[in-house]
Coordinates of C-alpha atoms and ligand atoms in Angstrom, one line a residue:
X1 CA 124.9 104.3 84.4
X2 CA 122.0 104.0 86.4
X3 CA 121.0 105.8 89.4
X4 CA 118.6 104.2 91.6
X5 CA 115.7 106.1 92.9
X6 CA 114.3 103.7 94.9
X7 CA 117.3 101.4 96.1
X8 CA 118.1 98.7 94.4
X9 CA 119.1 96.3 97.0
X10 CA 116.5 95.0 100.2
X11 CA 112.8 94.4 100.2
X12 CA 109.4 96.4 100.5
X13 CA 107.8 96.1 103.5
X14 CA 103.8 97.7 104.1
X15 CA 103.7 100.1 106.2
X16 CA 100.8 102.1 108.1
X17 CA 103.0 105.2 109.7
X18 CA 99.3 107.0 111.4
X19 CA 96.8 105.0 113.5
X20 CA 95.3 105.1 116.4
X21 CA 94.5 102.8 119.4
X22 CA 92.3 102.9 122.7
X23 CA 94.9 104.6 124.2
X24 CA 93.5 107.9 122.8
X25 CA 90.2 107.7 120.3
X26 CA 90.2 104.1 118.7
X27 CA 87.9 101.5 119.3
X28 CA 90.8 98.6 119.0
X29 CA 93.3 97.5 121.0
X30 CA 97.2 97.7 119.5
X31 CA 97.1 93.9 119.6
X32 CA 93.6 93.7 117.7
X33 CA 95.6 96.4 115.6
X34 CA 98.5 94.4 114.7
X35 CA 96.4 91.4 114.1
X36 CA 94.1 93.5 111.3
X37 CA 97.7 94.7 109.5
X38 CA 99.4 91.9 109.9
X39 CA 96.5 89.5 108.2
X40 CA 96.3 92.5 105.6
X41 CA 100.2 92.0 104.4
X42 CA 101.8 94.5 106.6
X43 CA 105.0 94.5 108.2
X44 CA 104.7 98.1 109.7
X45 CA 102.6 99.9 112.3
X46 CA 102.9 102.9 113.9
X47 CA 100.3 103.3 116.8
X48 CA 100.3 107.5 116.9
X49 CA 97.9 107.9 119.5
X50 CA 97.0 111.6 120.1
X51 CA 99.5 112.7 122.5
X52 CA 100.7 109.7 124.0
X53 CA 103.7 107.9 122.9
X54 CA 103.6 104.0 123.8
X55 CA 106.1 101.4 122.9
X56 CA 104.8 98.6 121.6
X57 CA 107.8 96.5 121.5
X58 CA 105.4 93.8 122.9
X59 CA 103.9 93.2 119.3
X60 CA 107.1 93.0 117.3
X61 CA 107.8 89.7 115.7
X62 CA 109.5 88.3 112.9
X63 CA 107.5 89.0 110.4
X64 CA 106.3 92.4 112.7
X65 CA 107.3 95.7 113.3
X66 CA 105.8 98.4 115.2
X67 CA 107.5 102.2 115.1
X68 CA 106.8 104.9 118.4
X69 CA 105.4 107.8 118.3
X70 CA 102.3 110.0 119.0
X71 CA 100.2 112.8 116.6
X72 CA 100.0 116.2 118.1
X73 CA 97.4 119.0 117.3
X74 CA 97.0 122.5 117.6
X75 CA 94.2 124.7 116.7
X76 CA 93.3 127.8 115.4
X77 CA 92.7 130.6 118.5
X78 CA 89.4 131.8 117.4
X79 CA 86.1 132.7 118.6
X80 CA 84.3 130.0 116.7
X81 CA 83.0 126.4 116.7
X82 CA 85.2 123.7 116.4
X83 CA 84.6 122.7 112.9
X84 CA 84.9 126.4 111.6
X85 CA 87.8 126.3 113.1
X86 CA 91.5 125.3 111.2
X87 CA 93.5 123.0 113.0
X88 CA 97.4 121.2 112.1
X89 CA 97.9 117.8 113.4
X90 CA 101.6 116.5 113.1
X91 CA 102.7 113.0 113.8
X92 CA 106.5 112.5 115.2
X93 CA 107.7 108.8 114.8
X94 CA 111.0 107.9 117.2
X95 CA 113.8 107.3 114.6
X96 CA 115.4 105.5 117.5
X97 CA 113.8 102.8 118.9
X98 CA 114.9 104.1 122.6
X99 CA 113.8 107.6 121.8
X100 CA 110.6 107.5 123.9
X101 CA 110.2 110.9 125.1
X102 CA 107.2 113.6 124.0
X103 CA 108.0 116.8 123.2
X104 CA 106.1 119.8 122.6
X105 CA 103.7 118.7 125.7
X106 CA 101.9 120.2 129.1
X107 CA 100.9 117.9 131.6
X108 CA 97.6 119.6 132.5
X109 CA 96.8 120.0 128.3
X110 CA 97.0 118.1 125.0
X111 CA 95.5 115.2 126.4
X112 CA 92.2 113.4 124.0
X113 CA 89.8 110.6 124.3
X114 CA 91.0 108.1 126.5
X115 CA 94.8 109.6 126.9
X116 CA 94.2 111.2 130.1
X117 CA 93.8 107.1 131.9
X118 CA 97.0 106.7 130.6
X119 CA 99.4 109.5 131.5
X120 CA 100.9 107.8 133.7
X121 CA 102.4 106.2 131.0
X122 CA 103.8 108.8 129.5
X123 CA 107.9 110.0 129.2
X124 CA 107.9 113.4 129.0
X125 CA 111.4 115.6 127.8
X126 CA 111.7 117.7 130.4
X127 CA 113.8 120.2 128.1
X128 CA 110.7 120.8 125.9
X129 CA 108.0 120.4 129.1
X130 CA 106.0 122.0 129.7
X131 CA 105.1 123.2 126.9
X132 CA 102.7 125.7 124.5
X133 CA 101.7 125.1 121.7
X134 CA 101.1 128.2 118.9
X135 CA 98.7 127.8 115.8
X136 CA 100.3 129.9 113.1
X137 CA 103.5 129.4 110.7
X138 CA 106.0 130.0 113.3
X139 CA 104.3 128.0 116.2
X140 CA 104.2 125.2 114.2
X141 CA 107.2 125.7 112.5
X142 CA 108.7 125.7 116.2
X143 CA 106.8 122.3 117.0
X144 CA 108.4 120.4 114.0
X145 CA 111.6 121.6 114.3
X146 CA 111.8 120.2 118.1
X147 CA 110.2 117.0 117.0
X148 CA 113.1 117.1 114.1
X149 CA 115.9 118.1 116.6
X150 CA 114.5 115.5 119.1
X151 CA 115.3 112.6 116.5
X152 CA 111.6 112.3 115.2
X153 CA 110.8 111.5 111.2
X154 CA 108.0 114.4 111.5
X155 CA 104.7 114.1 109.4
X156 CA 102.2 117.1 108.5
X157 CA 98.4 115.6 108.3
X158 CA 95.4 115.5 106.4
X159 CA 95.5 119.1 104.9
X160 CA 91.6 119.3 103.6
X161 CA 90.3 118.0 107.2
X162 CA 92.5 120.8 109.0
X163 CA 90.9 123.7 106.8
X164 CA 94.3 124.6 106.0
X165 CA 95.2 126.7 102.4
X166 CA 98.0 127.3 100.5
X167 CA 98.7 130.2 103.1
X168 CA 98.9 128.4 106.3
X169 CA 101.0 124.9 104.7
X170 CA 103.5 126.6 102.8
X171 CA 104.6 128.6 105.9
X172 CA 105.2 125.1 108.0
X173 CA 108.5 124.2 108.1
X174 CA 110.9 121.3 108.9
X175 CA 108.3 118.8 108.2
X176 CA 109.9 115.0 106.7
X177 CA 106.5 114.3 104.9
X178 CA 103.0 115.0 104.1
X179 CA 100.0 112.8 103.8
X180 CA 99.3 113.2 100.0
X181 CA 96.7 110.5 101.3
X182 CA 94.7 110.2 104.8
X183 CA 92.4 107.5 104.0
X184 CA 90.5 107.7 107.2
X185 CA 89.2 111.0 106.2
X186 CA 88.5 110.0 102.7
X187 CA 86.2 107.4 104.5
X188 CA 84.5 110.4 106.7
X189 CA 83.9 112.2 103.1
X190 CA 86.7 114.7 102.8
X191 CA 88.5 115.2 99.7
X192 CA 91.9 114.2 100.9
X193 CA 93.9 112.6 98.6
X194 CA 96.1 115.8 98.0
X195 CA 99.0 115.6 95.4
X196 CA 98.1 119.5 94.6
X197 CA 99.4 120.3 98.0
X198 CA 102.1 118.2 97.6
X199 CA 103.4 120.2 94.4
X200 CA 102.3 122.9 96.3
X201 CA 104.5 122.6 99.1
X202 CA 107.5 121.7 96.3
X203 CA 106.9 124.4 94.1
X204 CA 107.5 126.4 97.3
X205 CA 110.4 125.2 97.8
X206 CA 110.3 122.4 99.9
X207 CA 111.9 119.1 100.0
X208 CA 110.0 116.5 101.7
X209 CA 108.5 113.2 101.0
X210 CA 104.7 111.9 100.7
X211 CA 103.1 109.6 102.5
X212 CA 99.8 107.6 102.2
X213 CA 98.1 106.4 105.5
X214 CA 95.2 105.1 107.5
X215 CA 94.7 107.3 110.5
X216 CA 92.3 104.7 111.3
X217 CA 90.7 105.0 114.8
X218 CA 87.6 102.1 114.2
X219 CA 87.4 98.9 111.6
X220 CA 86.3 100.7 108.4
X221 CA 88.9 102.4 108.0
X222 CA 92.1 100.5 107.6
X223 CA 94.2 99.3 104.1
X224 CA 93.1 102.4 102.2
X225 CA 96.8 104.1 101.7
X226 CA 100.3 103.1 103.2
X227 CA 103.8 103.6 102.3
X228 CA 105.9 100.4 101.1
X229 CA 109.2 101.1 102.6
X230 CA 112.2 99.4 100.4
X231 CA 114.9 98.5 104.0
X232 CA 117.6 96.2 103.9
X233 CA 116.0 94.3 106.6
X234 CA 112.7 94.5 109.4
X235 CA 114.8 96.2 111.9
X236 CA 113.8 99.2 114.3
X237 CA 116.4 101.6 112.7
X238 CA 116.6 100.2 108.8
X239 CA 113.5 101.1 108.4
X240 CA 113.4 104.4 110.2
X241 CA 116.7 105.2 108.1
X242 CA 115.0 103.9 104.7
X243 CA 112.1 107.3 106.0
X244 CA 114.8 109.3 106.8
X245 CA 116.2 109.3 103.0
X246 CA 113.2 108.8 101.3
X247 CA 113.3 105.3 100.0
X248 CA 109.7 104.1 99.8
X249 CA 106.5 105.3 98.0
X250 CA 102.6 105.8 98.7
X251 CA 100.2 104.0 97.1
X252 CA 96.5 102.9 97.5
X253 CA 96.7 100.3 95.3
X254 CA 99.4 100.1 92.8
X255 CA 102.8 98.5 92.8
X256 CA 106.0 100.7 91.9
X257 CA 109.0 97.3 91.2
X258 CA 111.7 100.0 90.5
X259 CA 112.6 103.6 89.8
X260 CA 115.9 104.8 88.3
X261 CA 117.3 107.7 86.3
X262 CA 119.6 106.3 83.1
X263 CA 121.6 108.8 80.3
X264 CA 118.8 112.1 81.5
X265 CA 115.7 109.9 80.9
X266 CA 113.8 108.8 84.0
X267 CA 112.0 105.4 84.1
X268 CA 110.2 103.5 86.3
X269 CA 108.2 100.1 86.3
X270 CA 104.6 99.4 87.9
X271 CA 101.8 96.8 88.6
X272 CA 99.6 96.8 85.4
X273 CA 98.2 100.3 85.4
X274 CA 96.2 102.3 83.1
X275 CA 98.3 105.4 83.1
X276 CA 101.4 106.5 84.4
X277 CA 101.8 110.7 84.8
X278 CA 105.2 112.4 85.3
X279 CA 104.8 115.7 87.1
X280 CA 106.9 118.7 87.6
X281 CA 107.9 122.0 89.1
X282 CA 107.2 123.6 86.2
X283 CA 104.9 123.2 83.1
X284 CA 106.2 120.0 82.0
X285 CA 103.8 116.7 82.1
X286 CA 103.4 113.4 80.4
X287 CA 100.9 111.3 81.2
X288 CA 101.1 108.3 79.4
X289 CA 98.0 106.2 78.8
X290 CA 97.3 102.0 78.2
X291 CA 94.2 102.6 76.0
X292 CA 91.0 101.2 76.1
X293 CA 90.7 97.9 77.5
X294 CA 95.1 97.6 78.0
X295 CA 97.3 98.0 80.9
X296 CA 101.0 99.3 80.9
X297 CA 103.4 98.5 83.3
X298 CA 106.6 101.2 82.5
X299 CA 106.7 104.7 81.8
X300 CA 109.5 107.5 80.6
X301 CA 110.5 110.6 80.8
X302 CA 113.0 113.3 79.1
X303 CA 114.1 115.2 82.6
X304 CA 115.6 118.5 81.9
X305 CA 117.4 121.2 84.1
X306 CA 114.4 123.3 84.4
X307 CA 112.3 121.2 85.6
X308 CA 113.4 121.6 89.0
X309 CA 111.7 118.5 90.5
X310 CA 109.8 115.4 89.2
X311 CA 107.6 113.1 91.0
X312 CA 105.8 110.2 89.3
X313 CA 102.0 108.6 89.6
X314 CA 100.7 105.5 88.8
X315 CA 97.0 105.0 88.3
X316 CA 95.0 101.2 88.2
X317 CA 91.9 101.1 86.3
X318 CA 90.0 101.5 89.8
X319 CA 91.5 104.6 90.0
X320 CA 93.8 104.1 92.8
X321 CA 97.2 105.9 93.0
X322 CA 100.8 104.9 94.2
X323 CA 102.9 108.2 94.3
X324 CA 106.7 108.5 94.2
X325 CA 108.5 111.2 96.6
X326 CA 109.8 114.2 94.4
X327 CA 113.3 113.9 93.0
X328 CA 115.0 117.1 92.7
X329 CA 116.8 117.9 89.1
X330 CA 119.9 119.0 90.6
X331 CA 120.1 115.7 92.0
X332 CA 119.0 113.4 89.1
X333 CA 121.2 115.3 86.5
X334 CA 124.3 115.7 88.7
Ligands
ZN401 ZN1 94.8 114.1 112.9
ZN402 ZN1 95.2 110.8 113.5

């Protein structure tokens, strides 16, 4: 029998879950913002301004969704200059749509670029208000497990731009997702497309999901990664849901059609790639290559109980990846 990894059932929808407006420090307005997505195949925005949530119910169409929620930061207490410095950005996304409250925040602090004209603007949760925030494993830790509590799908950001190690990540917890891509950084010139970190976090033991997104703040800097989000339908909480449980993929380029595990053998079907590479907890690979001048467009792979996860990657002849989320063996094998 087959077990869907990706559901069977409902429709992808493009989605852009980290992006900023001139409500904090982008140069375009959340209209000009949907109009770029939406004339790029989108169905999904989420405008995270740095700490300041803003509906923008305003936007939503047919055809047009837009998701609340705000990035927060923290940074390292050192004696040293800002870019020496480590730093962890988070975004929360309201799983409800009337969730519209900010946690983790001070009313005098934690307020960037143009953020501070619009406070006034802001919904604050008193029970979290106001509200210091710790660099370190457990501060953070603390931050993501309010913004988890408070009914957020909680993100952890752009890794290589933060400075952060192997050290400081694995000791975050009650994160959904990670950004295996920030493509808004890769623009700037950092190196972060990050599936080591990803198997990384999982080989630590976590389970969470991967995401691909903009983090655009200007023009140059948008359609580079997103998630495509498989929902019954373009509604508020299908699609939150569909985060919640892990039904969608990053890409920056490829096409995943489906995913599904069938009698211990895992198999999934692409866009024409050149190579498709099954990765593991442990020292198990395959990467399974077109050949000069040929594309493939389905992959598989022998799962076994040691493996104790397996994500897959598709790679295009430009280069470009779509990642899965890891799939945990007690789960595929049960
Ligand atoms: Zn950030
Ligand atoms: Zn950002």
């Amino acid at each position: 029998m087959k077990k869907f990894l990706l559901p069977r059932e409902g429709q992808f929808y493009k989605a852009n879950l980290h992006c900023h407006s001139v409500l904090s420090d982008g140069t375009l307005t959340p209209e000009e913002l949907k109009n770029a997505y939406k004339a790029m195949g989108y169905s999904v925005l989420a405008i995270t301004d740095h700490d300041i949530m803003v509906p923008h119910e305003e936007l939503n169409d047919d055809n047009f969704l837009t998701l609340t929620g705000y990035e927060m930061e923290v940074n390292e207490q050192i004696d040293a200059p800002w870019p020496s410095k480590k730093s962890c950005h988070m975004c929360l996304i309201s799983l409800e749509e009337y969730n519209k409250k900010q946690v983790c925040w001070h009313p005098e602090w934690y307020l960037f670029g143009h953020a501070a004209e619009h406070k006034d603007k802001i919904q604050v949760d008193e029970e979290t208000a106001p509200y210091i925030r710790r660099y370190g494993g457990e501060g953070i830790s603390e931050m993501m497990k309010i913004g988890r509590d408070k009914g957020f799908f909680v993100t952890y950001n752009h890794p290589t731009w933060s400075l952060e190690n192997y050290e400081q990540y694995t000791a975050y917890h009650h994160m959904h997702a990670m950004e295996i891509c920030n493509w808004g950084c890769v623009v700037e010139g950092y190196q972060e497309y990050n599936p080591r970190v990803y198997d990384d976090m999982l080989r630590a033991g976590k389970r969470i999901y991967c995401i691909g997104t903009d983090d655009n703040h200007g023009g140059g800097d948008m359609g580079g990664a997103w998630v495509m989000i498989k929902a019954p339908c373009l509604q508020y909480r299908a699609v939150t849901y569909a985060l919640q449980n892990g039904h969608f993929y990053a890409s920056q380029g490829p096409e995943i059609k489906a995913w599904w595990m069938e009698n211990g053998q895992m198999h999934i079907t692409t866009s024409p790639v050149k190579e498709i590479v099954f990765t593991c907890g442990n020292r198990h690979a395959l990467r399974i290559c077109a050949g000069e001048g040929k594309e493939l467009q389905e992959g598989s792979f022998t799962v076994t109980e040691d493996m104790g996860y397996v994500r897959v990657t598709a790679v295009d002849a430009q280069g470009k990846c779509a990642d899965t989320n890891a799939c945990f063996v007690d789960d595929l094998l049960k």
